[in-house]
Short mmCIF file of C-alpha atoms in Angstrom, two decimals:
data_model
loop_
_atom_site.label_atom_id
_atom_site.label_comp_id
_atom_site.label_asym_id
_atom_site.label_seq_id
_atom_site.Cartn_x
_atom_site.Cartn_y
_atom_site.Cartn_z
CA MET R 280 40.58 3.70 -10.22
CA VAL R 281 41.83 3.18 -6.68
CA PRO R 282 44.62 0.67 -6.11
CA THR R 283 43.73 -2.44 -4.13
CA ASP R 284 46.23 -1.54 -1.43
CA ALA R 285 44.81 1.95 -0.87
CA ASP R 286 44.14 2.86 2.75
CA ASP R 287 40.66 2.90 4.23
CA HIS R 288 40.30 6.67 4.01
CA THR R 289 41.06 6.68 0.27
CA LEU R 290 38.65 3.84 -0.37
CA VAL R 291 35.92 5.50 1.69
CA GLU R 292 36.29 8.77 -0.21
CA ALA R 293 36.22 6.94 -3.54
CA ALA R 294 33.16 4.96 -2.48
CA LYS R 295 31.46 8.18 -1.41
CA SER R 296 31.92 9.55 -4.90
CA GLY R 297 30.25 6.49 -6.36
CA ASP R 298 33.19 4.14 -6.96
CA ARG R 299 31.54 0.77 -6.45
CA ARG R 300 34.86 -1.06 -6.85
CA ALA R 301 36.31 0.92 -3.93
CA PHE R 302 33.43 -0.16 -1.75
CA GLN R 303 33.93 -3.75 -2.84
CA LEU R 304 37.57 -3.50 -1.74
CA LEU R 305 36.42 -2.30 1.67
CA PHE R 306 34.03 -5.23 1.83
CA GLU R 307 36.75 -7.71 0.93
CA ARG R 308 39.09 -6.17 3.47
CA TYR R 309 36.65 -6.47 6.38
CA GLU R 310 34.23 -9.22 5.43
CA ARG R 311 35.81 -11.89 7.64
CA LYS R 312 36.47 -9.54 10.53
CA VAL R 313 32.86 -8.41 10.53
CA TYR R 314 31.79 -12.03 10.22
CA ALA R 315 33.94 -12.99 13.21
CA VAL R 316 32.28 -10.30 15.32
CA ALA R 317 28.79 -11.27 14.18
CA TYR R 318 29.52 -14.94 14.77
CA GLY R 319 30.83 -14.11 18.23
CA PHE R 320 27.52 -12.50 19.03
CA LEU R 321 25.12 -14.86 17.30
CA ARG R 322 26.81 -18.29 17.23
CA SER R 323 25.21 -19.11 13.88
CA GLN R 324 26.96 -19.00 10.52
CA GLU R 325 23.89 -18.03 8.49
CA ASP R 326 22.73 -15.40 10.98
CA ALA R 327 26.24 -13.97 11.05
CA LEU R 328 26.38 -13.83 7.25
CA ASP R 329 23.01 -12.06 7.19
CA VAL R 330 24.42 -9.47 9.57
CA VAL R 331 27.51 -9.04 7.37
CA GLN R 332 25.25 -8.29 4.44
CA ASP R 333 23.03 -5.90 6.39
CA ALA R 334 26.02 -4.15 7.92
CA PHE R 335 27.64 -3.34 4.59
CA ILE R 336 24.36 -2.24 3.03
CA LYS R 337 23.83 0.08 5.99
CA VAL R 338 27.40 1.34 5.77
CA PHE R 339 26.95 2.18 2.08
CA ARG R 340 23.68 3.99 2.72
CA TYR R 341 25.18 6.08 5.53
CA LEU R 342 28.55 6.58 3.87
CA PRO R 343 27.74 10.19 2.85
CA ASN R 344 27.23 10.97 6.57
CA PHE R 345 30.50 9.40 7.66
CA GLU R 346 32.82 12.27 8.47
CA GLY R 347 35.83 10.25 9.49
CA GLN R 348 35.87 11.31 13.13
CA SER R 349 36.53 7.69 14.03
CA SER R 350 38.28 5.14 11.88
CA PHE R 351 36.24 3.33 9.27
CA TYR R 352 36.55 -0.03 10.98
CA THR R 353 35.46 1.39 14.35
CA TRP R 354 32.38 2.80 12.65
CA LEU R 355 31.79 -0.46 10.80
CA TYR R 356 32.16 -2.51 13.98
CA ARG R 357 29.79 -0.23 15.84
CA ILE R 358 27.16 -0.70 13.13
CA THR R 359 27.76 -4.45 13.24
CA ALA R 360 27.41 -4.55 17.02
CA ASN R 361 24.17 -2.60 16.87
CA LEU R 362 22.76 -4.94 14.24
CA CYS R 363 23.73 -7.99 16.31
CA ILE R 364 22.18 -6.55 19.47
CA ASP R 365 18.99 -5.72 17.57
CA TYR R 366 18.99 -9.24 16.19
CA LEU R 367 19.36 -10.73 19.65
CA ARG R 368 16.58 -8.54 20.99
CA ARG R 369 14.27 -9.61 18.19
CA ASN R 370 15.12 -13.26 18.56
CA THR R 371 15.46 -13.60 22.29
CA ARG R 372 16.77 -17.06 22.74
CA LYS R 373 16.01 -18.66 26.01
CA LYS R 374 18.97 -19.86 27.94
CA ASP R 375 18.81 -22.03 30.99
CA VAL R 376 21.78 -20.48 32.65
CA GLU R 377 23.38 -17.12 32.98
CA PHE R 378 20.89 -15.18 30.93
CA ASP R 379 20.14 -13.06 33.94
CA ASP R 380 22.87 -10.59 34.63
CA LYS R 381 22.61 -11.35 38.32
CA LEU R 382 23.74 -14.90 37.82
CA ARG R 383 27.42 -14.73 38.40
CA HIS R 384 30.42 -16.91 38.25
CA ASP R 385 31.02 -19.11 41.22
CA GLY R 386 33.40 -18.01 43.87
CA ASP R 387 34.54 -14.85 45.46
CA PRO R 388 35.13 -11.90 43.11
CA GLU R 389 38.19 -11.14 45.19
CA SER R 390 39.68 -14.50 44.33
CA SER R 391 42.58 -14.51 41.96
CA PRO R 392 41.71 -15.28 38.35
CA VAL R 393 45.30 -16.29 37.76
CA ASP R 394 44.41 -19.79 38.88
CA ALA R 395 41.56 -19.91 36.40
CA LEU R 396 43.49 -21.10 33.37
CA PRO R 397 45.75 -24.09 33.78
CA ALA R 398 49.11 -22.89 32.59
CA SER R 399 50.30 -26.46 32.19
CA VAL R 400 47.82 -26.92 29.37
CA LEU R 401 48.13 -23.51 27.82
CA GLY R 402 51.89 -23.46 27.70
CA SER R 403 53.11 -20.09 26.50
CA PRO R 404 50.55 -17.55 25.27
CA GLY R 405 51.98 -17.84 21.76
CA GLU R 406 51.47 -21.61 21.74
CA ALA R 407 47.98 -21.30 23.18
CA VAL R 408 46.63 -19.09 20.42
CA GLU R 409 47.91 -21.55 17.82
CA ASN R 410 46.42 -24.59 19.49
CA LYS R 411 43.21 -25.51 17.70
CA GLU R 412 41.83 -27.51 20.61
CA ILE R 413 42.27 -24.59 22.93
CA LEU R 414 40.60 -22.26 20.44
CA THR R 415 37.70 -24.68 20.12
CA ALA R 416 37.41 -24.71 23.92
CA VAL R 417 37.34 -20.91 23.89
CA GLU R 418 34.56 -20.94 21.33
CA ASP R 419 32.63 -23.51 23.31
CA SER R 420 33.00 -21.40 26.45
CA LEU R 421 31.67 -18.34 24.63
CA LYS R 422 28.64 -20.36 23.65
CA TYR R 423 27.73 -20.90 27.28
CA LEU R 424 27.93 -17.26 28.24
CA SER R 425 24.73 -15.26 28.42
CA ASP R 426 23.95 -13.07 25.42
CA LYS R 427 24.80 -9.99 27.43
CA HIS R 428 28.10 -11.32 28.70
CA ARG R 429 29.07 -12.59 25.29
CA ALA R 430 28.16 -9.23 23.77
CA VAL R 431 30.49 -7.29 26.06
CA ILE R 432 33.29 -9.82 25.55
CA VAL R 433 32.99 -9.61 21.77
CA MET R 434 32.64 -5.83 21.71
CA ARG R 435 35.64 -5.33 23.94
CA GLU R 436 38.01 -8.17 23.05
CA LEU R 437 37.23 -8.45 19.35
CA GLN R 438 36.10 -4.99 18.38
CA GLY R 439 37.97 -2.92 20.92
CA LEU R 440 34.98 -0.66 21.51
CA SER R 441 35.21 1.85 24.34
CA TYR R 442 33.03 1.51 27.42
CA ALA R 443 31.04 4.53 26.25
CA ASP R 444 30.37 2.99 22.83
CA MET R 445 29.41 -0.31 24.44
CA ALA R 446 27.05 1.46 26.83
CA LYS R 447 25.44 3.25 23.90
CA ALA R 448 25.06 0.04 21.93
CA MET R 449 23.57 -1.85 24.86
CA ASN R 450 21.45 1.05 26.05
CA CYS R 451 22.79 1.04 29.59
CA SER R 452 25.18 3.01 31.77
CA LYS R 453 28.94 2.89 31.56
CA GLY R 454 29.03 1.52 35.11
CA THR R 455 26.81 -1.36 34.08
CA ILE R 456 29.13 -2.12 31.18
CA MET R 457 32.16 -2.19 33.48
CA SER R 458 30.46 -4.53 35.92
CA ARG R 459 29.09 -6.71 33.14
CA LEU R 460 32.49 -6.97 31.52
CA PHE R 461 34.13 -7.84 34.82
CA HIS R 462 31.71 -10.69 35.47
CA ALA R 463 31.76 -11.82 31.86
CA ARG R 464 35.53 -12.20 31.98
CA ARG R 465 35.34 -14.15 35.22
CA ASN R 466 32.65 -16.42 33.78
CA MET R 467 34.66 -16.92 30.64
CA GLN R 468 37.73 -17.93 32.60
CA LYS R 469 35.71 -20.35 34.68
CA LEU R 470 34.11 -21.98 31.65
CA LEU R 471 37.40 -22.17 29.81
CA ARG R 472 39.18 -23.70 32.78
CA GLU R 473 36.55 -26.43 32.97
CA ARG R 474 37.15 -27.29 29.33
CA LEU R 475 40.90 -27.05 29.42
CA GLU R 476 41.14 -29.43 32.34
CA HIS R 477 40.12 -32.20 29.98
CA LEU R 478 42.80 -31.40 27.47
CA PRO R 479 46.02 -33.40 27.57
CA GLU R 480 49.02 -31.57 28.90
CA PRO R 481 51.79 -30.88 26.41
CA SER R 482 54.88 -33.00 26.73
CA GLU R 483 58.26 -31.67 27.77
CA ASP R 484 59.22 -30.62 24.27
CA GLY R 485 55.91 -28.82 23.75
CA ALA R 486 54.27 -31.54 21.66
CA GLU R 487 51.04 -33.13 22.84
CA GLU R 488 50.99 -36.62 24.24
CA PRO R 489 50.28 -39.12 21.49
CA GLN R 490 46.76 -40.42 21.91
CA THR R 491 46.40 -43.58 19.90
CA GLU R 492 49.61 -45.49 19.48
CA ALA R 493 50.73 -44.90 23.05
CA ALA R 494 47.56 -46.46 24.35
CA LEU R 495 48.10 -49.65 22.40
CA PRO R 496 49.93 -52.49 24.12
CA MET V 52 35.84 4.80 38.60
CA LYS V 53 32.26 4.06 39.68
CA TYR V 54 30.68 0.66 39.26
CA ASP V 55 27.04 -0.32 39.38
CA ASN V 56 27.75 -3.42 41.37
CA ASP V 57 30.09 -4.40 44.15
CA ILE V 58 33.21 -5.05 42.14
CA PRO V 59 36.45 -4.84 44.11
CA THR V 60 37.85 -1.42 43.41
CA GLN V 61 41.32 -2.60 42.58
CA ALA V 62 40.06 -5.32 40.22
CA GLY V 63 37.78 -2.81 38.53
CA ASP V 64 40.54 -0.29 38.17
CA LEU V 65 42.89 -2.92 36.83
CA GLN V 66 40.31 -3.87 34.22
CA ALA V 67 39.81 -0.23 33.25
CA PHE V 68 43.58 0.18 33.02
CA PHE V 69 43.82 -2.90 30.84
CA ASP V 70 41.05 -1.60 28.57
CA GLY V 71 42.64 1.84 28.26
CA GLU V 72 39.80 3.56 30.09
CA LEU V 73 41.89 5.11 32.84
CA GLU V 74 43.35 8.50 32.16
CA GLY V 75 45.74 10.95 33.74
CA PRO V 76 46.71 10.44 37.38
CA ASP V 77 44.53 7.32 37.72
CA ALA V 78 46.34 5.62 34.85
CA GLU V 79 49.74 6.62 36.22
CA ARG V 80 48.89 5.35 39.68
CA MET V 81 47.73 1.99 38.32
CA ALA V 82 50.81 1.68 36.10
CA ARG V 83 53.01 2.11 39.17
CA SER V 84 50.95 -0.47 41.08
CA VAL V 85 51.27 -3.01 38.28
CA GLU V 86 54.99 -2.46 38.06
CA ALA V 87 55.39 -3.09 41.77
CA ASP V 88 52.92 -5.98 42.17
CA ALA V 89 53.60 -9.34 40.50
CA GLU V 90 50.05 -10.54 41.14
CA LEU V 91 48.59 -7.58 39.27
CA ARG V 92 50.94 -8.30 36.39
CA ALA V 93 49.72 -11.89 36.38
CA HIS V 94 46.13 -10.63 36.24
CA LEU V 95 46.97 -8.46 33.29
CA GLY V 96 48.68 -11.41 31.62
CA GLN V 97 45.54 -13.50 32.01
CA MET V 98 43.35 -10.80 30.51
CA THR V 99 45.75 -10.38 27.61
CA LEU V 100 45.79 -14.11 26.98
CA MET V 101 41.98 -14.27 27.11
CA ARG V 102 41.72 -11.45 24.59
CA ASP V 103 44.14 -13.18 22.23
CA LEU V 104 42.34 -16.49 22.56
CA VAL V 105 38.90 -15.00 21.92
CA GLY V 106 40.15 -13.06 18.91
CA ARG V 107 42.02 -16.03 17.49
CA SER V 108 39.11 -18.45 17.95
CA MET V 109 36.74 -16.15 16.07
CA GLU V 110 39.28 -15.64 13.30
CA MET V 111 39.59 -19.39 13.03
CA ARG V 112 35.83 -19.71 12.64
CA ALA V 113 35.74 -16.92 10.07
CA ALA V 114 38.48 -18.60 8.04
CA GLU V 115 36.24 -21.64 7.62
CA VAL V 116 33.67 -19.73 5.56
CA PRO V 117 34.34 -20.36 1.85
CA ARG V 118 35.26 -17.40 -0.28
CA ALA V 119 32.35 -18.14 -2.59
CA ARG V 120 29.92 -17.50 0.26
CA PHE V 121 31.27 -13.98 0.70
CA GLU V 122 31.06 -13.47 -3.05
CA GLN V 123 27.38 -14.35 -2.86
CA ILE V 124 26.94 -11.84 -0.07
CA TRP V 125 28.69 -9.18 -2.14
CA ASP V 126 26.42 -9.90 -5.12
CA GLU V 127 23.41 -9.33 -2.90
CA ILE V 128 24.90 -6.10 -1.51
CA ASP V 129 25.72 -4.92 -5.04
CA ARG V 130 22.18 -5.67 -6.21
CA THR V 131 20.66 -3.76 -3.28
CA ILE V 132 22.95 -0.78 -3.85
CA SER V 133 22.00 -0.74 -7.54
CA GLU V 134 18.31 -0.78 -6.66
CA ASP V 135 18.89 2.11 -4.27
CA ALA V 136 20.66 4.04 -7.02
CA ARG V 137 17.84 3.41 -9.50
CA SER V 138 15.21 4.60 -7.05
CA VAL V 139 17.19 7.81 -6.52
CA GLU V 140 17.64 8.39 -10.27
CA ALA V 141 13.98 7.80 -11.07
CA PRO V 142 11.97 9.50 -8.37
CA ALA V 143 8.36 8.58 -8.06
CA SER V 144 5.84 10.55 -10.11
CA PHE V 145 3.51 13.03 -8.45
CA TRP V 146 0.63 10.58 -8.42
CA GLN V 147 2.86 7.77 -7.07
CA ARG V 148 3.93 10.03 -4.23
CA VAL V 149 0.32 11.04 -3.53
CA TRP V 150 -0.67 7.38 -3.62
CA SER V 151 2.11 6.55 -1.15
CA ALA V 152 1.27 9.51 1.05
CA ILE V 153 -2.37 8.48 1.45
CA ARG V 154 -1.47 4.86 2.09
CA PRO V 155 -2.70 4.93 5.72
CA PHE V 156 -5.99 6.51 4.68
CA ARG V 157 -6.78 4.33 1.69
CA VAL V 158 -9.02 1.78 3.34
CA PRO V 159 -11.16 4.23 5.34
CA ALA V 160 -11.37 6.58 2.33
CA PHE V 161 -12.55 3.81 0.04
CA ALA V 162 -15.02 2.65 2.65
CA ALA V 163 -16.44 6.18 2.93
CA VAL V 164 -16.67 6.57 -0.86
CA ALA V 165 -18.36 3.19 -1.18
CA ALA V 166 -20.84 4.09 1.55
CA ALA V 167 -21.57 7.42 -0.14
CA ALA V 168 -22.09 5.70 -3.49
CA VAL V 169 -24.53 3.23 -1.95
CA ALA V 170 -26.38 6.09 -0.27
CA VAL V 171 -26.67 8.02 -3.57
CA VAL V 172 -27.96 4.96 -5.39
CA VAL V 173 -30.55 4.29 -2.72
CA LEU V 174 -31.69 7.91 -2.62
CA ARG V 175 -31.87 8.22 -6.40
CA SER V 176 -33.78 5.00 -6.75
CA GLY V 177 -36.37 6.43 -4.36
CA ASP V 178 -36.87 9.50 -6.63
CA ALA V 179 -36.90 7.62 -9.92
CA PRO V 180 -39.99 7.86 -12.16
CA PRO V 181 -42.31 4.88 -12.24
CA VAL V 182 -41.18 4.02 -15.76
CA ASN V 183 -37.91 2.64 -14.43
CA GLN V 184 -39.26 0.95 -11.38
CA GLU V 185 -40.24 -2.41 -12.70
CA PRO V 186 -38.71 -2.88 -16.13
CA GLU V 187 -38.45 -6.56 -15.61
CA VAL V 188 -42.22 -6.96 -15.64
CA ALA V 189 -42.49 -6.54 -19.38
CA SER V 190 -39.19 -8.09 -20.36
CA VAL V 191 -39.18 -11.05 -18.04
CA PRO V 192 -42.46 -12.87 -18.17
CA ARG V 193 -43.42 -15.61 -15.86
CA SER V 194 -42.12 -18.03 -18.36
CA ALA V 195 -38.78 -17.45 -16.73
CA GLU V 196 -40.07 -19.63 -13.95
CA PRO V 197 -39.58 -23.37 -14.38
CA ALA V 198 -42.12 -24.54 -16.89
CA PRO V 199 -43.70 -27.95 -17.20
CA PRO V 200 -41.59 -30.34 -19.25
CA ASP V 201 -43.92 -30.22 -22.21
CA ALA V 202 -44.54 -26.50 -22.20
CA LYS V 203 -43.31 -24.38 -25.11
CA VAL V 204 -42.23 -21.00 -24.02
CA ALA V 205 -42.29 -18.19 -26.47
CA PRO V 206 -38.73 -17.14 -27.22
CA GLY V 207 -37.54 -13.60 -27.51
CA PRO V 208 -38.92 -11.19 -25.01
CA ALA V 209 -37.35 -12.83 -22.02
CA SER V 210 -33.90 -12.37 -23.45
CA ILE V 211 -34.23 -8.68 -24.22
CA PRO V 212 -32.89 -6.54 -21.44
CA ALA V 213 -35.50 -4.27 -19.99
CA PRO V 214 -33.56 -0.99 -20.24
CA ALA V 215 -33.06 -1.59 -23.95
CA ILE V 216 -36.81 -1.81 -24.43
CA ALA V 217 -37.40 1.28 -22.39
CA GLU V 218 -34.86 3.23 -24.40
CA SER V 219 -36.04 1.89 -27.76
CA PHE V 220 -39.54 3.27 -27.30
CA PRO V 221 -39.92 7.02 -27.55
CA SER V 222 -41.67 8.63 -24.66
CA PRO V 223 -45.10 9.12 -26.17
CA ARG V 224 -47.43 11.91 -25.47
CA ALA V 225 -50.83 10.60 -24.73
CA ALA V 226 -52.39 12.00 -27.90
CA ASP V 227 -49.60 10.97 -30.25
CA ALA V 228 -49.73 7.22 -29.72
CA GLU V 229 -49.66 5.66 -33.16
CA ILE V 230 -48.82 2.08 -32.35
CA HIS V 231 -51.84 0.01 -31.88
CA GLY V 232 -50.43 -3.44 -31.63
CA ILE V 233 -47.30 -5.53 -31.27
CA GLU V 234 -46.76 -8.80 -32.94
CA PHE V 235 -43.78 -11.04 -32.31
CA GLY V 236 -43.07 -14.67 -31.84
CA GLY V 237 -46.38 -15.46 -33.45
CA LYS V 238 -48.18 -13.73 -30.60
CA GLN V 239 -49.97 -10.47 -30.51
CA GLY V 240 -50.29 -7.60 -28.13
CA ARG V 241 -52.43 -4.47 -28.09
CA ILE V 242 -51.48 -0.94 -27.19
CA SER V 243 -54.11 1.35 -25.89
CA HIS V 244 -54.27 5.05 -26.64
CA THR V 245 -53.69 5.92 -23.07
CA GLY V 246 -50.06 4.84 -23.35
CA VAL V 247 -50.40 1.57 -21.57
CA VAL V 248 -48.84 -1.36 -23.37
CA THR V 249 -50.51 -4.68 -22.96
CA VAL V 250 -48.46 -7.65 -24.04
CA LEU V 251 -50.05 -11.04 -24.21
CA TYR V 252 -47.99 -14.20 -23.94
CA VAL V 253 -50.00 -17.15 -25.03
CA GLU V 254 -48.85 -20.59 -24.06
CA GLU V 255 -50.36 -23.84 -25.17
CA ASP V 256 -51.15 -25.41 -21.85
CA ALA V 257 -51.07 -22.50 -19.55
CA ALA V 258 -53.39 -19.63 -19.00
CA THR V 259 -52.64 -16.39 -20.79
CA GLN V 260 -50.14 -14.29 -18.93
CA LYS V 261 -50.69 -10.64 -18.84
CA SER V 262 -48.49 -7.83 -17.75
CA GLU V 263 -48.62 -4.13 -18.14
CA ARG V 264 -45.97 -1.55 -18.46
CA SER V 265 -46.40 2.16 -18.49
CA LEU V 266 -44.53 4.00 -21.17
#
C-alpha cells in the first residue's frame, strides 16, 4: 500500500499496476487544481466538475501509455485543456464582444501596460493576491474575455503549458498562440483596470477605507 | 521569434522571455535588456502580478466547492473504472462480437431477408396444389357474415380451422372413397365417389348454402 505522501511517480506506477487507492490519492491531490483550470475555461461549476470527472477517467484509461516523459500534472493538465477546448467547440457560446480574434484591446499595442493596473488599489503584489475583491475582479474580467483569449490565459498562467503544447491543443500555429496570448494579456489588463478603478483605495496603513460607519453623520 | 500578427518585436520577445520560451543567445540578450531597462522590468512585474492574480482567483473559486462534491465525482470515476475492468475480464462471446461487428449491416440485412421471405412465400403460393388454395370455403361458411337477428347459425364448422380439416382427412384415391356422408350439428352432407365433398348448411330462414371442396 502506497503512503499518502508518496510522490506522483510512485502513485502513477502503483495505479498502473492496479492500485485503485493510489489513483484515488492522485485524484485527491489534483482535483481542485484541475477544477480551477476547467472553471477558468468554462465559467460554470457543473461543467467544470464534469470535465474533472472526464479528465480523470481518461487519465486512468491512458495510464498504461503514460511513459513519464513529462510530469504527471503536465500530462493531466494537457488532457484537461483538450477536454475543455472540445467542450467549448461543441457548445459554442455566442459572445457579443471579443469572440473574434481580430477584436483587440483598445489603444496602441506599443503603449505601456504598466499604467493598466492602478497600483494605488493593488498595493503590493502580495497584498493584491490576498484581496478577495481584487480576485473577484480578476474572475469577472476573465469572464469577459473571448473563449480563445481566456483559453490561452488559463493554459499559460494556470497550467504553465508551453507555446507548442498550447498550439497543439488549439490546433493552430505557435505564432498564432504568441499573438493571441499577447492580445489576451492586454485585454485582461484593460478589463481588470476598469474594474479596479471602482474599488476603494487602501488607507495609509494598508487597511481599506471603512464603508458604512464613516458614511454616517 | 516570429509572430502571426503585428506585435511589437520587443514586447513579443519580452513575453516569450517571461514565459520561458526564449533560449540561448536570445534569452541572454533579453535578460541583459531587462536588467538595464526599468520599464521592461515594470512590464515583467505586471505580467507576474497578472499571473499570480489569475492563479489565485481560480484557486479561490476551487476552494468554494464542497469536499462532498468531489467525493461524488470520485464515486462516479470509481464506478466507471470498475465497469471498464469488468468488461476487460469478461470479454464478449463470439456471437456477441459477431453481433456487434455486423451492427451497421443489421437493418439492410434484415430488410433483404424479409424481402426474400416474402418472395418465397409468394412464389410457393403460386405453385401450391388446388387443395390448399381455398380452405376457408369449407370451414368458413357464409354464416360468418352478419346474420339476421333471428337467424340460428349452425355451430361448429365455422370454428374449425381449415388446415386442421385438410390434414384430418386422408388424401383419398378416387376408387377408395368409403365415406358417403357427413352428419354434424343436426345437418347432413353427402360425399360423392369422385372425391368431391358436398356440405350442406341448412338454416331456418335462409336458403341452403352450398360449398364444395376438393379433397
